[in-house]
Short mmCIF file of C-alpha atoms in Angstrom, two decimals:
data_model
loop_
_atom_site.label_atom_id
_atom_site.label_comp_id
_atom_site.label_asym_id
_atom_site.label_seq_id
_atom_site.Cartn_x
_atom_site.Cartn_y
_atom_site.Cartn_z
CA MET A 1 9.33 -26.77 -5.61
CA GLU A 2 6.33 -25.60 -3.64
CA ILE A 3 6.09 -21.88 -2.75
CA LEU A 4 3.96 -21.36 0.35
CA ASP A 5 1.97 -18.23 1.22
CA ILE A 6 0.03 -17.01 4.26
CA TYR A 7 -2.12 -14.84 1.99
CA ASP A 8 -3.49 -11.78 3.77
CA LEU A 9 -2.49 -12.86 7.26
CA PRO A 10 0.29 -10.90 8.97
CA PHE A 11 1.24 -13.89 11.14
CA SER A 12 0.53 -17.60 11.30
CA THR A 13 1.91 -20.32 13.55
CA LYS A 14 1.72 -24.09 13.89
CA LEU A 15 3.36 -27.00 15.65
CA THR A 16 4.80 -29.52 13.19
CA SER A 17 5.57 -33.12 14.04
CA SER A 18 5.45 -34.75 10.56
CA ASP A 19 5.01 -34.12 6.82
CA ASP A 20 7.85 -31.57 6.65
CA GLN A 21 10.40 -33.39 4.48
CA HIS A 22 9.73 -31.58 1.19
CA VAL A 23 11.75 -28.81 -0.44
CA HIS A 24 9.81 -25.57 -0.33
CA SER A 25 10.15 -21.81 -0.05
CA HIS A 26 7.68 -19.12 0.87
CA LYS A 27 6.64 -15.52 0.31
CA PHE A 28 7.08 -14.71 4.01
CA TYR A 29 9.76 -14.94 6.68
CA GLU A 30 9.74 -18.16 8.61
CA CYS A 31 11.02 -18.31 12.16
CA PHE A 32 10.97 -21.78 13.64
CA TYR A 33 12.42 -23.48 16.67
CA VAL A 34 12.71 -27.07 17.81
CA ASN A 35 10.42 -27.71 20.79
CA GLU A 36 11.43 -31.31 21.27
CA GLY A 37 13.87 -33.76 19.67
CA ASN A 38 16.38 -33.41 16.84
CA ILE A 39 16.00 -32.84 13.10
CA TYR A 40 18.21 -31.92 10.17
CA HIS A 41 17.51 -28.65 8.38
CA GLU A 42 18.82 -28.22 4.85
CA ALA A 43 19.27 -24.82 3.19
CA GLU A 44 21.79 -23.22 0.86
CA GLY A 45 23.51 -26.58 0.35
CA LYS A 46 24.14 -26.99 4.08
CA SER A 47 22.68 -29.62 6.38
CA ILE A 48 22.58 -28.64 10.06
CA LEU A 49 21.51 -30.84 12.96
CA LEU A 50 19.03 -28.89 15.08
CA LYS A 51 18.25 -29.90 18.65
CA THR A 52 15.73 -28.74 21.23
CA GLY A 53 16.02 -24.97 21.60
CA ASP A 54 17.64 -24.29 18.23
CA ALA A 55 15.87 -21.58 16.22
CA VAL A 56 16.21 -20.48 12.60
CA ILE A 57 14.96 -17.45 10.63
CA ILE A 58 14.65 -17.96 6.87
CA ALA A 59 14.26 -15.16 4.34
CA PRO A 60 11.48 -15.33 1.72
CA TYR A 61 12.01 -17.32 -1.49
CA HIS A 62 14.89 -19.45 -0.20
CA ALA A 63 14.44 -23.17 -0.60
CA HIS A 64 14.83 -25.37 2.43
CA ASN A 65 13.59 -28.63 3.91
CA PHE A 66 13.78 -30.87 6.95
CA LYS A 67 15.19 -34.38 7.17
CA ARG A 68 13.85 -36.46 10.02
CA ILE A 69 16.10 -38.89 11.87
CA PRO A 70 14.72 -42.44 11.60
CA GLY A 71 13.31 -43.67 14.91
CA GLN A 72 13.33 -40.20 16.52
CA SER A 73 10.46 -37.80 16.97
CA CYS A 74 10.75 -34.05 16.61
CA ILE A 75 8.31 -31.19 17.09
CA HIS A 76 9.05 -27.70 15.84
CA ARG A 77 7.08 -24.45 16.11
CA ASP A 78 6.79 -22.75 12.71
CA ASN A 79 6.03 -19.03 12.74
CA MET A 80 5.20 -17.42 9.41
CA ILE A 81 5.44 -13.62 9.35
CA SER A 82 4.57 -11.36 6.43
CA ALA A 83 7.60 -9.66 4.91
CA ASP A 84 6.13 -6.22 5.59
CA ILE A 85 5.54 -6.85 9.31
CA PHE A 86 8.86 -8.66 9.83
CA GLU A 87 10.89 -5.92 8.12
CA LYS A 88 9.11 -3.15 10.07
CA CYS A 89 9.82 -4.95 13.36
CA CYS A 90 13.47 -5.48 12.43
CA ASN A 91 13.86 -1.84 11.46
CA LEU A 92 12.71 -0.92 14.96
CA ILE A 93 14.77 -3.53 16.80
CA ASP A 94 17.89 -4.19 14.70
CA PRO A 95 18.06 -3.34 10.97
CA GLY A 96 21.19 -5.49 10.78
CA ILE A 97 19.02 -8.62 10.88
CA ILE A 98 17.58 -7.84 7.43
CA ASP A 99 21.07 -7.15 6.02
CA LYS A 100 22.32 -10.46 7.43
CA LEU A 101 19.33 -12.36 6.02
CA ASN A 102 19.87 -10.74 2.61
CA ARG A 103 23.48 -11.98 2.65
CA GLU A 104 23.11 -15.37 4.35
CA HIS A 105 19.40 -16.23 3.73
CA PHE A 106 19.02 -17.83 7.16
CA ILE A 107 20.18 -17.18 10.72
CA LYS A 108 20.46 -19.77 13.51
CA TYR A 109 19.85 -18.91 17.18
CA GLU A 110 19.57 -20.87 20.41
CA PHE A 111 16.55 -20.56 22.72
CA THR A 112 16.57 -21.54 26.37
CA GLN A 113 13.73 -23.61 27.77
CA SER A 114 12.44 -20.40 29.37
CA ASP A 115 12.53 -18.60 25.97
CA MET A 116 10.43 -21.35 24.41
CA GLU A 117 7.93 -21.42 27.28
CA ASN A 118 7.52 -17.63 27.14
CA PHE A 119 7.05 -17.70 23.38
CA GLU A 120 4.47 -20.49 23.62
CA LYS A 121 2.52 -18.42 26.18
CA SER A 122 2.71 -15.36 23.91
CA VAL A 123 1.50 -17.33 20.90
CA SER A 124 -1.41 -18.71 22.90
CA SER A 125 -2.37 -15.20 24.04
CA TYR A 126 -2.10 -13.89 20.47
CA ILE A 127 -4.34 -16.66 19.11
CA ILE A 128 -6.93 -16.14 21.85
CA CYS A 129 -6.91 -12.40 21.14
CA LEU A 130 -7.48 -13.07 17.42
CA LEU A 131 -10.35 -15.45 18.16
CA TYR A 132 -12.13 -12.89 20.32
CA THR A 133 -11.49 -9.84 18.14
CA SER A 134 -11.92 -11.24 14.62
CA PRO A 135 -15.37 -11.23 13.05
CA SER A 136 -16.85 -14.68 12.52
CA PRO A 137 -17.64 -15.87 8.98
CA ARG A 138 -21.32 -15.45 9.97
CA ASP A 139 -20.78 -11.73 10.59
CA ARG A 140 -19.18 -11.24 7.16
CA THR A 141 -22.24 -12.59 5.36
CA ARG A 142 -24.76 -10.36 7.10
CA SER A 143 -25.75 -7.16 5.35
#
């Protein structure tokens, strides 16, 4: 089983439309939601059909995978958040989330279309901010 890592990044995000049908776990929390279509998500011996707007948070080191439905497309937004950052945020917002994840290993939510659109705008703003505030590789090599 592959164990994924985001290394020194506090947050990473990507849209996934293929190559996601392998069992894996990770060193970070993953929060994903289905932007479009349907897909099966398998974790803890359970297979759940996820549809547009369904969201899942998965605790670190818990194996899971996706199963695509033949003939159907699906796009999901995967957000990878370092354990340190995720736990600090949860402690501020709702410490019960961490307790629930420790017991159940994943939590399912439902997003509205508006929730997804707002999140996509926020992610875009975050990425643009990183691009304009992070030093370029050129800057790191200068002495």
